[in-house]
């Protein structure tokens, strides 16, 4: 077993009713004046009011307009707003975009340079503000990762900031916070979580620890996502999705993700396609390219999900898995092709060029992809 490092939030609190621990955690971290970072959808769903009822004191500042797929310029404006208010902590309530924004805001509160200079790995060295996060979707796993994704409007691609300083002090994963999640977001974020687990499982950096987390995550998500999608009030399915997403986040936060994510980033950056949708539409096509290079792992996934008998031939089991993944996406209403998102075929070479630069993720992929390989995958997805 090769040497590996395992990173996560400082404390995980999970299960129905976990939000009731919020006040104790605020007091434990000696937070007395804090900002809440969220978005309009969360507020409209009544979740912000639910949060307020659990807080020991009123927030000093509320930033409730974080958009989906936030651009770095927006975060730079928000950090200036944060600095103009005397606070000693940050609380995030929302999906991956709100949580990623809060992570960057807390970590750059005392930073004097441009946030664009922080894209890359380990460029943030310290964080002065305590950070508590509460996800309202089951998908991104951002509550337990050291990564924040922001859109670069100049290069028209999404980029990552990676640092241990982005790991929250506390992650409170309460499935009741996901009950009001719309069907489209349930679908996109749910498939995103499945991709996290699957890509972590086939990553060249996978370990027995991340494999165990990814295996359980895939099982939970694959079987519960259709139920959560069809009936959003199904708390059992919501809790299984929340747990699966959390475990997938723990897996990919340490093993990394690969080419599915790398090829999804330009779709979000250039066409503002949501992260979950981008991953979902690319997943089957990247898996087909990867299959010869991780056949044993994909065979294991097919058996794990009980898609074929244990004595099945490997090629048959893998084909069955690929078909099942496509069916899962279809069952939750996700389009199958790039054409259905009105993406012009003429832009594929540029997408391939953009994706080839996401080396932080491509190096984790079981197959090392050339620009031509990437362009071919995009064309198959078209």
Tab-separated table of C-alpha atoms in Angstrom:
chain	number	residue	atom	x	y	z
A	1	UNK	CA	0.000	0.000	0.000
A	2	UNK	CA	1.512	3.289	-1.091
A	3	UNK	CA	1.723	6.224	1.282
A	4	UNK	CA	-1.341	8.447	1.130
A	5	UNK	CA	-2.815	11.343	3.065
A	6	UNK	CA	-6.436	11.653	4.166
A	7	UNK	CA	-8.049	15.086	4.465
A	8	UNK	CA	-11.500	16.107	5.610
A	9	UNK	CA	-13.382	18.717	7.624
A	10	UNK	CA	-12.329	19.059	11.256
A	11	UNK	CA	-15.618	17.596	12.485
A	12	UNK	CA	-18.522	15.847	10.760
A	13	UNK	CA	-22.035	15.892	12.204
A	14	UNK	CA	-24.524	13.844	10.198
A	15	UNK	CA	-28.067	12.493	10.287
A	16	UNK	CA	-31.607	13.816	10.549
A	17	UNK	CA	-31.687	16.637	13.095
A	18	UNK	CA	-27.947	17.335	12.862
A	19	UNK	CA	-28.694	21.042	12.400
A	20	UNK	CA	-29.569	21.174	16.096
A	21	UNK	CA	-25.835	20.949	16.839
A	22	UNK	CA	-25.153	24.283	15.114
A	23	UNK	CA	-25.397	26.533	18.173
A	24	UNK	CA	-23.053	24.331	20.200
A	25	UNK	CA	-20.480	24.356	17.405
A	26	UNK	CA	-20.660	28.140	17.079
A	27	UNK	CA	-19.990	28.448	20.798
A	28	UNK	CA	-17.248	25.811	20.741
A	29	UNK	CA	-15.381	27.751	18.058
A	30	UNK	CA	-15.852	31.009	20.024
A	31	UNK	CA	-17.717	32.638	17.151
A	32	UNK	CA	-19.692	35.688	18.259
A	33	UNK	CA	-19.967	37.846	15.131
A	34	UNK	CA	-20.365	35.967	11.882
A	35	UNK	CA	-21.391	36.151	8.246
A	36	UNK	CA	-23.848	33.740	6.658
A	37	UNK	CA	-23.134	32.924	3.007
A	38	UNK	CA	-26.028	31.490	0.997
A	39	UNK	CA	-28.087	32.044	-2.176
A	40	UNK	CA	-31.528	33.271	-3.154
A	41	UNK	CA	-32.868	29.781	-3.871
A	42	UNK	CA	-32.056	28.658	-0.338
A	43	UNK	CA	-33.744	31.740	1.098
A	44	UNK	CA	-36.853	31.265	-1.047
A	45	UNK	CA	-37.103	27.635	0.064
A	46	UNK	CA	-37.332	28.747	3.679
A	47	UNK	CA	-34.030	27.180	4.699
A	48	UNK	CA	-32.478	30.473	5.753
A	49	UNK	CA	-35.326	30.991	8.225
A	50	UNK	CA	-34.703	27.468	9.530
A	51	UNK	CA	-31.044	28.357	10.028
A	52	UNK	CA	-31.913	31.587	11.834
A	53	UNK	CA	-34.022	29.635	14.299
A	54	UNK	CA	-30.994	27.521	15.225
A	55	UNK	CA	-28.508	30.377	15.658
A	56	UNK	CA	-27.608	31.584	19.161
A	57	UNK	CA	-27.422	35.202	17.899
A	58	UNK	CA	-28.378	37.095	14.745
A	59	UNK	CA	-25.759	37.072	11.968
A	60	UNK	CA	-23.723	40.262	11.637
A	61	UNK	CA	-23.738	40.015	7.845
A	62	UNK	CA	-25.826	38.022	5.367
A	63	UNK	CA	-24.511	37.417	1.851
A	64	UNK	CA	-27.474	35.747	0.167
A	65	UNK	CA	-26.858	36.318	-3.518
A	66	UNK	CA	-24.098	33.839	-4.429
A	67	UNK	CA	-24.938	32.687	-7.972
A	68	UNK	CA	-24.533	29.222	-9.412
A	69	UNK	CA	-21.039	28.714	-10.829
A	70	UNK	CA	-19.743	32.026	-9.311
A	71	UNK	CA	-17.108	33.995	-11.176
A	72	UNK	CA	-13.946	35.030	-9.375
A	73	UNK	CA	-14.822	38.735	-9.743
A	74	UNK	CA	-17.991	38.196	-7.713
A	75	UNK	CA	-16.012	36.568	-4.904
A	76	UNK	CA	-13.512	39.427	-4.917
A	77	UNK	CA	-16.394	41.873	-4.463
A	78	UNK	CA	-17.836	39.796	-1.636
A	79	UNK	CA	-14.556	39.528	0.242
A	80	UNK	CA	-14.313	43.329	0.223
A	81	UNK	CA	-17.813	43.433	1.693
A	82	UNK	CA	-16.745	40.902	4.308
A	83	UNK	CA	-13.693	42.940	5.311
A	84	UNK	CA	-15.838	46.036	5.803
A	85	UNK	CA	-17.712	44.154	8.534
A	86	UNK	CA	-16.058	43.030	11.743
A	87	UNK	CA	-16.635	39.280	11.960
A	88	UNK	CA	-14.946	36.298	13.553
A	89	UNK	CA	-16.525	33.420	11.641
A	90	UNK	CA	-18.325	32.287	8.476
A	91	UNK	CA	-21.306	29.948	8.114
A	92	UNK	CA	-22.250	28.555	4.702
A	93	UNK	CA	-25.729	27.289	3.855
A	94	UNK	CA	-26.327	26.032	0.338
A	95	UNK	CA	-25.065	23.901	-2.489
A	96	UNK	CA	-21.539	23.649	-3.821
A	97	UNK	CA	-21.412	27.202	-5.158
A	98	UNK	CA	-22.337	28.822	-1.829
A	99	UNK	CA	-20.036	26.524	0.129
A	100	UNK	CA	-17.114	27.045	-2.261
A	101	UNK	CA	-17.663	30.797	-2.074
A	102	UNK	CA	-17.688	30.703	1.731
A	103	UNK	CA	-14.517	28.620	1.799
A	104	UNK	CA	-12.679	31.160	-0.339
A	105	UNK	CA	-14.115	34.125	1.567
A	106	UNK	CA	-13.044	32.719	4.932
A	107	UNK	CA	-9.600	31.825	3.616
A	108	UNK	CA	-8.919	35.182	1.941
A	109	UNK	CA	-10.294	37.489	4.652
A	110	UNK	CA	-6.746	38.561	5.550
A	111	UNK	CA	-5.268	38.053	2.068
A	112	UNK	CA	-4.075	41.206	0.302
A	113	UNK	CA	-3.522	39.931	-3.244
A	114	UNK	CA	-5.798	38.985	-6.133
A	115	UNK	CA	-7.838	35.796	-5.787
A	116	UNK	CA	-6.917	34.923	-9.372
A	117	UNK	CA	-3.355	34.386	-8.143
A	118	UNK	CA	-4.565	31.584	-5.881
A	119	UNK	CA	-5.735	29.200	-8.615
A	120	UNK	CA	-3.599	26.100	-8.229
A	121	UNK	CA	-2.410	24.033	-5.311
A	122	UNK	CA	-1.345	25.041	-1.808
A	123	UNK	CA	-1.083	28.771	-2.491
A	124	UNK	CA	-3.249	29.675	0.520
A	125	UNK	CA	-1.161	29.104	3.644
A	126	UNK	CA	-3.509	30.072	6.473
A	127	UNK	CA	-7.099	30.937	7.336
A	128	UNK	CA	-7.995	33.174	10.261
A	129	UNK	CA	-11.800	32.737	10.298
A	130	UNK	CA	-13.547	29.597	11.593
A	131	UNK	CA	-15.855	28.024	9.016
A	132	UNK	CA	-19.020	25.938	9.472
A	133	UNK	CA	-20.841	24.566	6.405
A	134	UNK	CA	-24.309	23.080	5.958
A	135	UNK	CA	-25.031	21.603	2.495
A	136	UNK	CA	-28.549	21.843	1.089
A	137	UNK	CA	-27.893	19.550	-1.872
A	138	UNK	CA	-26.578	16.000	-2.040
A	139	UNK	CA	-23.930	16.232	-4.675
A	140	UNK	CA	-20.825	18.364	-4.519
A	141	UNK	CA	-19.144	17.008	-1.396
A	142	UNK	CA	-17.666	20.484	-0.954
A	143	UNK	CA	-18.345	20.280	2.768
A	144	UNK	CA	-15.419	17.860	3.186
A	145	UNK	CA	-12.955	18.834	0.456
A	146	UNK	CA	-10.015	21.217	0.277
A	147	UNK	CA	-11.111	22.497	-3.136
A	148	UNK	CA	-13.143	25.491	-4.314
A	149	UNK	CA	-14.171	25.913	-7.935
A	150	UNK	CA	-14.670	29.358	-9.460
A	151	UNK	CA	-15.291	30.495	-13.029
A	152	UNK	CA	-12.605	32.535	-14.756
A	153	UNK	CA	-14.517	34.931	-17.059
A	154	UNK	CA	-11.405	35.858	-19.010
A	155	UNK	CA	-10.305	32.348	-19.974
A	156	UNK	CA	-13.924	31.087	-19.947
A	157	UNK	CA	-13.098	28.005	-17.912
A	158	UNK	CA	-13.640	26.908	-14.340
A	159	UNK	CA	-10.572	26.673	-12.149
A	160	UNK	CA	-9.762	25.229	-8.767
A	161	UNK	CA	-8.202	26.651	-5.645
A	162	UNK	CA	-6.732	23.810	-3.604
A	163	UNK	CA	-5.502	24.239	-0.039
A	164	UNK	CA	-5.882	22.593	3.356
A	165	UNK	CA	-7.093	26.010	4.513
A	166	UNK	CA	-10.336	25.411	2.605
A	167	UNK	CA	-11.300	22.449	4.784
A	168	UNK	CA	-14.188	23.562	7.022
A	169	UNK	CA	-13.894	23.304	10.780
A	170	UNK	CA	-17.323	21.690	10.951
A	171	UNK	CA	-19.576	20.102	8.323
A	172	UNK	CA	-23.190	19.569	9.384
A	173	UNK	CA	-24.903	17.209	6.937
A	174	UNK	CA	-28.610	17.191	7.790
A	175	UNK	CA	-30.775	15.453	5.155
A	176	UNK	CA	-33.830	17.561	6.036
A	177	UNK	CA	-32.019	20.523	4.479
A	178	UNK	CA	-32.238	18.782	1.085
A	179	UNK	CA	-35.993	18.076	1.150
A	180	UNK	CA	-36.846	21.255	-0.780
A	181	UNK	CA	-34.139	20.742	-3.397
A	182	UNK	CA	-35.770	21.038	-6.881
A	183	UNK	CA	-35.915	17.947	-9.088
A	184	UNK	CA	-33.454	19.317	-11.636
A	185	UNK	CA	-30.855	20.084	-8.954
A	186	UNK	CA	-31.513	16.773	-7.207
A	187	UNK	CA	-30.752	15.047	-10.507
A	188	UNK	CA	-27.683	17.037	-11.500
A	189	UNK	CA	-26.113	17.090	-8.054
A	190	UNK	CA	-26.922	13.428	-7.493
A	191	UNK	CA	-25.215	12.313	-10.690
A	192	UNK	CA	-22.331	14.627	-9.797
A	193	UNK	CA	-21.939	12.731	-6.506
A	194	UNK	CA	-21.984	9.399	-8.349
A	195	UNK	CA	-19.256	10.692	-10.680
A	196	UNK	CA	-17.191	11.755	-7.658
A	197	UNK	CA	-17.357	8.251	-6.228
A	198	UNK	CA	-16.729	6.459	-9.519
A	199	UNK	CA	-13.837	8.686	-10.580
A	200	UNK	CA	-12.267	8.381	-7.125
A	201	UNK	CA	-12.570	4.588	-7.413
A	202	UNK	CA	-10.746	4.419	-10.758
A	203	UNK	CA	-8.269	7.202	-9.943
A	204	UNK	CA	-4.578	6.335	-10.096
A	205	UNK	CA	-4.393	7.759	-6.555
A	206	UNK	CA	-7.077	5.488	-5.102
A	207	UNK	CA	-6.311	3.719	-1.829
A	208	UNK	CA	-8.099	1.001	0.167
A	209	UNK	CA	-9.578	3.760	2.327
A	210	UNK	CA	-10.951	5.836	-0.564
A	211	UNK	CA	-12.100	2.662	-2.333
A	212	UNK	CA	-14.218	1.650	0.656
A	213	UNK	CA	-15.820	5.096	0.794
A	214	UNK	CA	-16.386	5.204	-2.965
A	215	UNK	CA	-17.937	1.730	-3.051
A	216	UNK	CA	-20.489	2.545	-0.359
A	217	UNK	CA	-21.181	5.937	-1.933
A	218	UNK	CA	-21.869	4.413	-5.347
A	219	UNK	CA	-24.232	1.852	-3.850
A	220	UNK	CA	-26.197	4.449	-1.878
A	221	UNK	CA	-26.431	6.958	-4.716
A	222	UNK	CA	-27.201	4.520	-7.531
A	223	UNK	CA	-30.144	3.001	-5.666
A	224	UNK	CA	-31.525	6.086	-3.887
A	225	UNK	CA	-31.214	8.851	-6.499
A	226	UNK	CA	-34.243	7.759	-8.575
A	227	UNK	CA	-36.374	7.689	-5.403
A	228	UNK	CA	-35.178	11.122	-4.234
A	229	UNK	CA	-35.826	12.461	-7.744
A	230	UNK	CA	-39.356	11.060	-7.990
A	231	UNK	CA	-40.378	11.976	-4.446
A	232	UNK	CA	-38.393	14.801	-2.898
A	233	UNK	CA	-40.174	14.323	0.446
A	234	UNK	CA	-38.751	10.802	0.821
A	235	UNK	CA	-36.513	11.430	3.839
A	236	UNK	CA	-34.988	7.940	3.701
A	237	UNK	CA	-33.843	8.483	0.117
A	238	UNK	CA	-32.680	12.010	0.964
A	239	UNK	CA	-30.635	10.733	3.901
A	240	UNK	CA	-29.062	8.009	1.765
A	241	UNK	CA	-28.202	10.604	-0.863
A	242	UNK	CA	-26.739	12.979	1.730
A	243	UNK	CA	-24.626	10.181	3.188
A	244	UNK	CA	-23.582	8.930	-0.232
A	245	UNK	CA	-22.606	12.409	-1.369
A	246	UNK	CA	-20.607	12.949	1.819
A	247	UNK	CA	-18.760	9.648	1.382
A	248	UNK	CA	-18.127	10.432	-2.287
A	249	UNK	CA	-16.680	13.780	-1.206
A	250	UNK	CA	-14.382	12.044	1.267
A	251	UNK	CA	-13.284	9.646	-1.480
A	252	UNK	CA	-12.586	12.145	-4.244
A	253	UNK	CA	-11.235	14.749	-1.851
A	254	UNK	CA	-8.349	12.359	-1.281
A	255	UNK	CA	-8.105	10.196	-4.418
A	256	UNK	CA	-9.033	12.959	-6.852
A	257	UNK	CA	-11.332	12.995	-9.859
A	258	UNK	CA	-10.305	12.607	-13.490
A	259	UNK	CA	-11.240	13.248	-17.083
A	260	UNK	CA	-15.007	13.484	-16.581
A	261	UNK	CA	-14.479	16.582	-14.480
A	262	UNK	CA	-11.687	17.915	-16.676
A	263	UNK	CA	-13.927	17.750	-19.750
A	264	UNK	CA	-16.873	19.184	-17.813
A	265	UNK	CA	-15.056	22.343	-16.732
A	266	UNK	CA	-14.982	24.047	-20.176
A	267	UNK	CA	-18.704	23.361	-20.622
A	268	UNK	CA	-19.403	25.300	-17.462
A	269	UNK	CA	-16.900	28.026	-18.218
A	270	UNK	CA	-17.984	28.706	-21.810
A	271	UNK	CA	-21.675	27.814	-21.772
A	272	UNK	CA	-22.598	28.117	-18.075
A	273	UNK	CA	-23.779	24.529	-18.058
A	274	UNK	CA	-24.162	23.455	-14.446
A	275	UNK	CA	-21.373	21.367	-12.982
A	276	UNK	CA	-23.659	18.384	-12.387
A	277	UNK	CA	-25.133	18.485	-15.894
A	278	UNK	CA	-21.668	18.832	-17.430
A	279	UNK	CA	-20.416	15.782	-15.574
A	280	UNK	CA	-23.515	13.747	-16.360
A	281	UNK	CA	-23.407	14.310	-20.115
A	282	UNK	CA	-19.685	13.487	-20.313
A	283	UNK	CA	-19.675	10.497	-17.941
A	284	UNK	CA	-20.608	7.598	-20.283
A	285	UNK	CA	-18.270	8.762	-23.028
A	286	UNK	CA	-15.243	9.258	-20.773
A	287	UNK	CA	-15.903	5.871	-19.157
A	288	UNK	CA	-15.852	4.186	-22.552
A	289	UNK	CA	-12.464	5.737	-23.293
A	290	UNK	CA	-11.162	4.738	-19.857
A	291	UNK	CA	-12.611	1.216	-19.762
A	292	UNK	CA	-9.600	-0.692	-21.232
A	293	UNK	CA	-7.349	0.993	-18.663
A	294	UNK	CA	-9.442	0.272	-15.557
A	295	UNK	CA	-11.374	-2.823	-16.592
A	296	UNK	CA	-10.941	-4.639	-13.267
A	297	UNK	CA	-12.280	-1.667	-11.324
A	298	UNK	CA	-15.293	-1.182	-13.629
A	299	UNK	CA	-16.000	-4.919	-13.486
A	300	UNK	CA	-16.000	-4.626	-9.683
A	301	UNK	CA	-18.468	-1.709	-9.849
A	302	UNK	CA	-20.821	-3.693	-12.073
A	303	UNK	CA	-20.824	-6.537	-9.555
A	304	UNK	CA	-21.102	-4.147	-6.617
A	305	UNK	CA	-24.270	-2.595	-8.060
A	306	UNK	CA	-25.631	-6.096	-8.805
A	307	UNK	CA	-26.001	-5.314	-12.486
A	308	UNK	CA	-24.897	-8.784	-13.606
A	309	UNK	CA	-24.192	-12.253	-12.147
A	310	UNK	CA	-20.784	-12.831	-10.475
A	311	UNK	CA	-19.748	-15.289	-13.209
A	312	UNK	CA	-20.324	-12.757	-16.019
A	313	UNK	CA	-17.576	-12.091	-18.508
A	314	UNK	CA	-15.721	-8.863	-17.854
A	315	UNK	CA	-16.591	-7.173	-21.156
A	316	UNK	CA	-20.285	-7.938	-20.700
A	317	UNK	CA	-20.283	-6.628	-17.123
A	318	UNK	CA	-18.580	-3.389	-18.140
A	319	UNK	CA	-20.984	-2.831	-21.052
A	320	UNK	CA	-23.874	-3.471	-18.675
A	321	UNK	CA	-22.455	-0.869	-16.275
A	322	UNK	CA	-22.072	1.743	-19.010
A	323	UNK	CA	-25.658	1.157	-20.140
A	324	UNK	CA	-26.897	1.379	-16.539
A	325	UNK	CA	-25.101	4.698	-16.029
A	326	UNK	CA	-26.747	6.103	-19.148
A	327	UNK	CA	-30.129	4.831	-17.940
A	328	UNK	CA	-29.615	6.422	-14.509
A	329	UNK	CA	-28.993	9.799	-16.143
A	330	UNK	CA	-32.005	9.343	-18.424
A	331	UNK	CA	-34.265	8.294	-15.541
A	332	UNK	CA	-33.562	11.576	-13.740
A	333	UNK	CA	-34.181	13.700	-16.813
A	334	UNK	CA	-30.634	14.555	-17.873
A	335	UNK	CA	-30.092	15.044	-21.640
A	336	UNK	CA	-27.763	12.556	-23.317
A	337	UNK	CA	-25.894	14.796	-25.779
A	338	UNK	CA	-24.144	18.149	-25.976
A	339	UNK	CA	-26.370	19.014	-28.925
A	340	UNK	CA	-29.387	19.065	-26.611
A	341	UNK	CA	-27.733	21.908	-24.665
A	342	UNK	CA	-27.428	23.984	-27.883
A	343	UNK	CA	-23.632	23.757	-27.846
A	344	UNK	CA	-22.314	24.295	-31.403
A	345	UNK	CA	-20.229	21.474	-32.839
A	346	UNK	CA	-17.733	24.017	-34.171
A	347	UNK	CA	-16.494	24.788	-30.646
A	348	UNK	CA	-15.372	21.219	-29.904
A	349	UNK	CA	-11.691	21.803	-30.808
A	350	UNK	CA	-11.578	24.758	-28.407
A	351	UNK	CA	-13.279	22.715	-25.689
A	352	UNK	CA	-10.654	20.021	-26.158
A	353	UNK	CA	-7.856	22.558	-25.932
A	354	UNK	CA	-9.342	24.027	-22.744
A	355	UNK	CA	-9.859	20.616	-21.148
A	356	UNK	CA	-6.315	19.497	-21.960
A	357	UNK	CA	-5.040	22.277	-19.667
A	358	UNK	CA	-6.835	20.853	-16.623
A	359	UNK	CA	-3.780	18.790	-15.791
A	360	UNK	CA	-4.540	18.798	-12.049
A	361	UNK	CA	-7.377	16.373	-12.809
A	362	UNK	CA	-6.182	14.638	-15.965
A	363	UNK	CA	-3.150	13.277	-14.154
A	364	UNK	CA	-5.518	11.248	-11.934
A	365	UNK	CA	-7.203	9.588	-14.909
A	366	UNK	CA	-6.463	5.898	-15.618
A	367	UNK	CA	-5.802	6.734	-19.286
A	368	UNK	CA	-3.561	9.662	-20.133
A	369	UNK	CA	-5.480	11.623	-22.760
A	370	UNK	CA	-4.070	13.639	-25.634
A	371	UNK	CA	-5.867	16.642	-27.088
A	372	UNK	CA	-7.014	14.417	-29.950
A	373	UNK	CA	-8.355	11.847	-27.480
A	374	UNK	CA	-10.287	14.569	-25.677
A	375	UNK	CA	-11.686	15.991	-28.908
A	376	UNK	CA	-12.842	12.510	-29.919
A	377	UNK	CA	-14.684	12.090	-26.594
A	378	UNK	CA	-16.453	15.416	-27.066
A	379	UNK	CA	-17.506	14.383	-30.580
A	380	UNK	CA	-18.943	11.102	-29.270
A	381	UNK	CA	-20.850	13.109	-26.661
A	382	UNK	CA	-22.200	15.462	-29.309
